[in-house]
GROMACS .gro file of C-alpha atoms in nm:
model
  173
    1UNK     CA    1   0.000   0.000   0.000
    2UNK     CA    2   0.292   0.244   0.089
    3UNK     CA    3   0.418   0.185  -0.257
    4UNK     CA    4   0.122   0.302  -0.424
    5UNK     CA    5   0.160   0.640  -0.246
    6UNK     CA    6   0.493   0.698  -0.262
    7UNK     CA    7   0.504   0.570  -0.673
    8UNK     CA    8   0.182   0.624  -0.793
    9UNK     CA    9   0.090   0.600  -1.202
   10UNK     CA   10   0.052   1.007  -1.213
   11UNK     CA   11   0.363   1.099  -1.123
   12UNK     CA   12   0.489   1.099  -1.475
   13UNK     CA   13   0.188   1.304  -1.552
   14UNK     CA   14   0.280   1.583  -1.310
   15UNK     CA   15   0.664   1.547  -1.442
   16UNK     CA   16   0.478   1.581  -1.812
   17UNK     CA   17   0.271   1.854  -1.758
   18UNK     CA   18   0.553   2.066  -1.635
   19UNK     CA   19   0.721   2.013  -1.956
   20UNK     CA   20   0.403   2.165  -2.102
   21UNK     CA   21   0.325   2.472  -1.869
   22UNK     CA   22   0.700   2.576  -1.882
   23UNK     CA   23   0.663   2.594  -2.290
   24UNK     CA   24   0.290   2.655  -2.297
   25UNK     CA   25   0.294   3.003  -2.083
   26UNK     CA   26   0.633   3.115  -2.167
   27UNK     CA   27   0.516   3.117  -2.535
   28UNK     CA   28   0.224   3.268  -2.431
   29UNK     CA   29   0.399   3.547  -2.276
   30UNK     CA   30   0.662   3.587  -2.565
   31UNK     CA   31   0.356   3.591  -2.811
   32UNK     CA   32   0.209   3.882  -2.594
   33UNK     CA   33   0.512   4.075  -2.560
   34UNK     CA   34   0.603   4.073  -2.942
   35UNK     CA   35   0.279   4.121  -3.063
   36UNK     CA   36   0.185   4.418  -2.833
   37UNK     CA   37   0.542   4.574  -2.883
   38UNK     CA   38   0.564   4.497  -3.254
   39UNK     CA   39   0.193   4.703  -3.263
   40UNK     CA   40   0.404   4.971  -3.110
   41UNK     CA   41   0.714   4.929  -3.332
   42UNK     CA   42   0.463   4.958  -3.638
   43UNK     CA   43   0.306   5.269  -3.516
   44UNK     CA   44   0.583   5.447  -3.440
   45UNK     CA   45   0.737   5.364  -3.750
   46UNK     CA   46   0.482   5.586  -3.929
   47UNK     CA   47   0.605   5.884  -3.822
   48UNK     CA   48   0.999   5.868  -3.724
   49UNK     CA   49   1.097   5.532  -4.006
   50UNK     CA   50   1.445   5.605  -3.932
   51UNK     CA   51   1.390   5.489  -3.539
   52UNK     CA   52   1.251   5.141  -3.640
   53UNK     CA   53   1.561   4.946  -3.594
   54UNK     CA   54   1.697   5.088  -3.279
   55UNK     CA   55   1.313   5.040  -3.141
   56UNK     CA   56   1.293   4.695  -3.176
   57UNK     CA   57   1.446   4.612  -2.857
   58UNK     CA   58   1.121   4.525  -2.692
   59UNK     CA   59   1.020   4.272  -2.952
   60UNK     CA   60   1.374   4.105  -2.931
   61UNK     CA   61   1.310   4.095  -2.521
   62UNK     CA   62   0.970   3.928  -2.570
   63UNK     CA   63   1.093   3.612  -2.762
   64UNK     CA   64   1.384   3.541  -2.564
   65UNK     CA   65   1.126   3.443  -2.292
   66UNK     CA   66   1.000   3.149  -2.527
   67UNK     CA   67   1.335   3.033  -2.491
   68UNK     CA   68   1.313   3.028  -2.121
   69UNK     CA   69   1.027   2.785  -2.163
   70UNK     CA   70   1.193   2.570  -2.414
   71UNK     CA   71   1.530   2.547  -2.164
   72UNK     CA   72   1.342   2.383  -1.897
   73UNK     CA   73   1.131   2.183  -2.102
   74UNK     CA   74   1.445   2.058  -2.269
   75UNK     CA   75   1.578   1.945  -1.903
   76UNK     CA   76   1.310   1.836  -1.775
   77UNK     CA   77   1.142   1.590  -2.027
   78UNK     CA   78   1.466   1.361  -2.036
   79UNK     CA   79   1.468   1.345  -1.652
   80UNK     CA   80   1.049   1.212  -1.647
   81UNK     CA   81   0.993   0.827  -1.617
   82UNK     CA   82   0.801   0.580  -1.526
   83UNK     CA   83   0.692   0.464  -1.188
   84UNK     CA   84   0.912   0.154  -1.219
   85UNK     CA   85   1.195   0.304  -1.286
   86UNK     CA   86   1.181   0.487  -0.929
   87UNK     CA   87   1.046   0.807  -1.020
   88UNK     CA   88   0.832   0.940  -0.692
   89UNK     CA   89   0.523   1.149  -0.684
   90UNK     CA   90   0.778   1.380  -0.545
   91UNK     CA   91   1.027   1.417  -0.864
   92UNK     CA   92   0.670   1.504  -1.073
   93UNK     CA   93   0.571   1.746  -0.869
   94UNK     CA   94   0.932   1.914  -0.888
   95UNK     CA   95   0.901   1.895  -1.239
   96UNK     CA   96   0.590   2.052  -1.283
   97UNK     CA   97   0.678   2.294  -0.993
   98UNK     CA   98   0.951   2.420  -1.238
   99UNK     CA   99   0.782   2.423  -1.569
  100UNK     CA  100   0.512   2.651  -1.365
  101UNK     CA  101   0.786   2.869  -1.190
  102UNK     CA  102   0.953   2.961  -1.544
  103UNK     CA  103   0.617   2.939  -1.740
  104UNK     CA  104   0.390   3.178  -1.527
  105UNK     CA  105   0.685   3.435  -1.464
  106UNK     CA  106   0.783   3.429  -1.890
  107UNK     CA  107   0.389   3.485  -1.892
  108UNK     CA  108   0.424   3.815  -1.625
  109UNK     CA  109   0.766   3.921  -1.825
  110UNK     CA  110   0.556   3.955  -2.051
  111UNK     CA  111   0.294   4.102  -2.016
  112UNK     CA  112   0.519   4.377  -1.882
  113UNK     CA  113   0.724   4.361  -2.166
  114UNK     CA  114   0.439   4.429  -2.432
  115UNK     CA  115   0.307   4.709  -2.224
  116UNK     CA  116   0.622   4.897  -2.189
  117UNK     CA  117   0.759   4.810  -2.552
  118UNK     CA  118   0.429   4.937  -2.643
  119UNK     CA  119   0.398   5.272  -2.444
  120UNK     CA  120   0.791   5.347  -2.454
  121UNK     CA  121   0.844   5.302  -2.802
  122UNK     CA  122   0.567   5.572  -2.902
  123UNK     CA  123   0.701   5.767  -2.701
  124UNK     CA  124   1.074   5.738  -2.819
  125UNK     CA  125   0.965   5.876  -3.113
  126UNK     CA  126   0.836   6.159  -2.961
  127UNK     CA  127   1.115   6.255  -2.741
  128UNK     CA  128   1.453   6.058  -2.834
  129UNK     CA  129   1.591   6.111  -2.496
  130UNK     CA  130   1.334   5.815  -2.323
  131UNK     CA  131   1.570   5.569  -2.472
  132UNK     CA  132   1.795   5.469  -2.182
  133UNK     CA  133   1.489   5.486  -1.979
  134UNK     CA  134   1.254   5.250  -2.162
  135UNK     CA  135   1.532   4.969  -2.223
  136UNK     CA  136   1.602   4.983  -1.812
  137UNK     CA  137   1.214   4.945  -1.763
  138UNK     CA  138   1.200   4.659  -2.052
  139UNK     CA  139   1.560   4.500  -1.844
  140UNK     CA  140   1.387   4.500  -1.529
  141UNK     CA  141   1.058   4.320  -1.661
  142UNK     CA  142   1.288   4.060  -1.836
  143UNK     CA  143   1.442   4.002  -1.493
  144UNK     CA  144   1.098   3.829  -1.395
  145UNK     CA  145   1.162   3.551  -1.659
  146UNK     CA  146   1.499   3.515  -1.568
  147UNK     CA  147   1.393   3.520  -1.204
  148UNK     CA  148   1.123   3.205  -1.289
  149UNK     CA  149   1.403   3.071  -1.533
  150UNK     CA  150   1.678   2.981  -1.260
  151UNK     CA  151   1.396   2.881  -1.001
  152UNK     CA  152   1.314   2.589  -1.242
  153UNK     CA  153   1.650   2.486  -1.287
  154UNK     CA  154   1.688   2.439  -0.937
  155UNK     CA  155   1.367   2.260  -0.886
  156UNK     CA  156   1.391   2.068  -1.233
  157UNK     CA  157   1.728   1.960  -1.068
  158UNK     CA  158   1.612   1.876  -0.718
  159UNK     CA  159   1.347   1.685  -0.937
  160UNK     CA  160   1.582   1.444  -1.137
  161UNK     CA  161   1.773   1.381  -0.787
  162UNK     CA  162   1.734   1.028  -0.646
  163UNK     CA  163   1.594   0.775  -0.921
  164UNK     CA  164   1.568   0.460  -0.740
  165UNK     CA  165   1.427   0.186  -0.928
  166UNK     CA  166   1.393  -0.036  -0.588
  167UNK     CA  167   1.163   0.239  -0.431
  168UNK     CA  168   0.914   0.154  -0.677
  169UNK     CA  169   0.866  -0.225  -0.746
  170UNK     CA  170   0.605  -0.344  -0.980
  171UNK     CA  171   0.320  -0.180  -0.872
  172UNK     CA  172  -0.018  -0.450  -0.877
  173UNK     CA  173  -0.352  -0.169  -0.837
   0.00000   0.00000   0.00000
């Protein structure tokens, strides 16, 4: 009976479904980011062209947080397996722990990233000077990704820690 608790069947769920909200939600957040910024990019390109380039900063930003999500999917999925082969309810729910920690803060980034990119580059082409000032705000709103980013690598590692095959025998339900 103890074995059924400590190994049970959804384990590898858990471990799977962390795979999926680190890539689900930090795509969801670099989709945001680039398509709010890039509606910013293409309005402010109207009226100062020559600005485009340097402006696109914020769109860059945005779909490095995809990326995030992709990382600790990448580390994770190898690292998810079966009951039998001693993986605990504990290892899944590190897994999906860390696919949520990256995901969910890649979604915040950005969220923050498409609202600043947004707002800051209109207003770069109305005053040049807001430059330096909008890529610190868009810096500090990447942070939160980057933040969720090493959280999951701890907690993917803690995860993938202690495999013991002999914790789980064959399990008869």
């Amino acid at each position: 009976m103890n074995t059924v608790l400590q190994c049970p069947p959804s384990a590898s769920f858990f471990g799977m479904m962390g795979c999926t909200c680190a890539l689900v939600f930090a795509n969801l957040g670099a989709a945001y980011g680039t398509a709010k910024s890039g509606v910013g990019v293409a309005s402010m390109g109207v009226m100062r062209p020559e600005l485009v380039m340097r402006n696109i900063i914020p769109v860059v930003m945005a779909g490095v947080l995809g990326i995030y999500g992709l990382i600790v999917s990448v580390v994770i999925s190898p690292n998810v397996k079966t009951p039998t082969d001693g993986y605990l309810a504990y290892h899944g729910f590190a897994h999906l722990a860390a696919g949520l920690s990256v995901g969910l803060s890649a979604l915040a980034a950005g969220l923050a990233i498409g609202i600043v990119g947004d707002a800051g580059v209109r207003a770069i082409a109305q005053q040049p000077k807001l430059f330096v000032a909008v890529i610190l705000i868009l810096i500090f709103a990447e942070a939160l990704g980057l933040y969720g980013l090493i959280v999951a690598l701890i907690l993917g590692g803690k995860g993938s820690q202690g495999l013991d095959p002999t914790k789980c025998p064959q399990i008869a339900l």
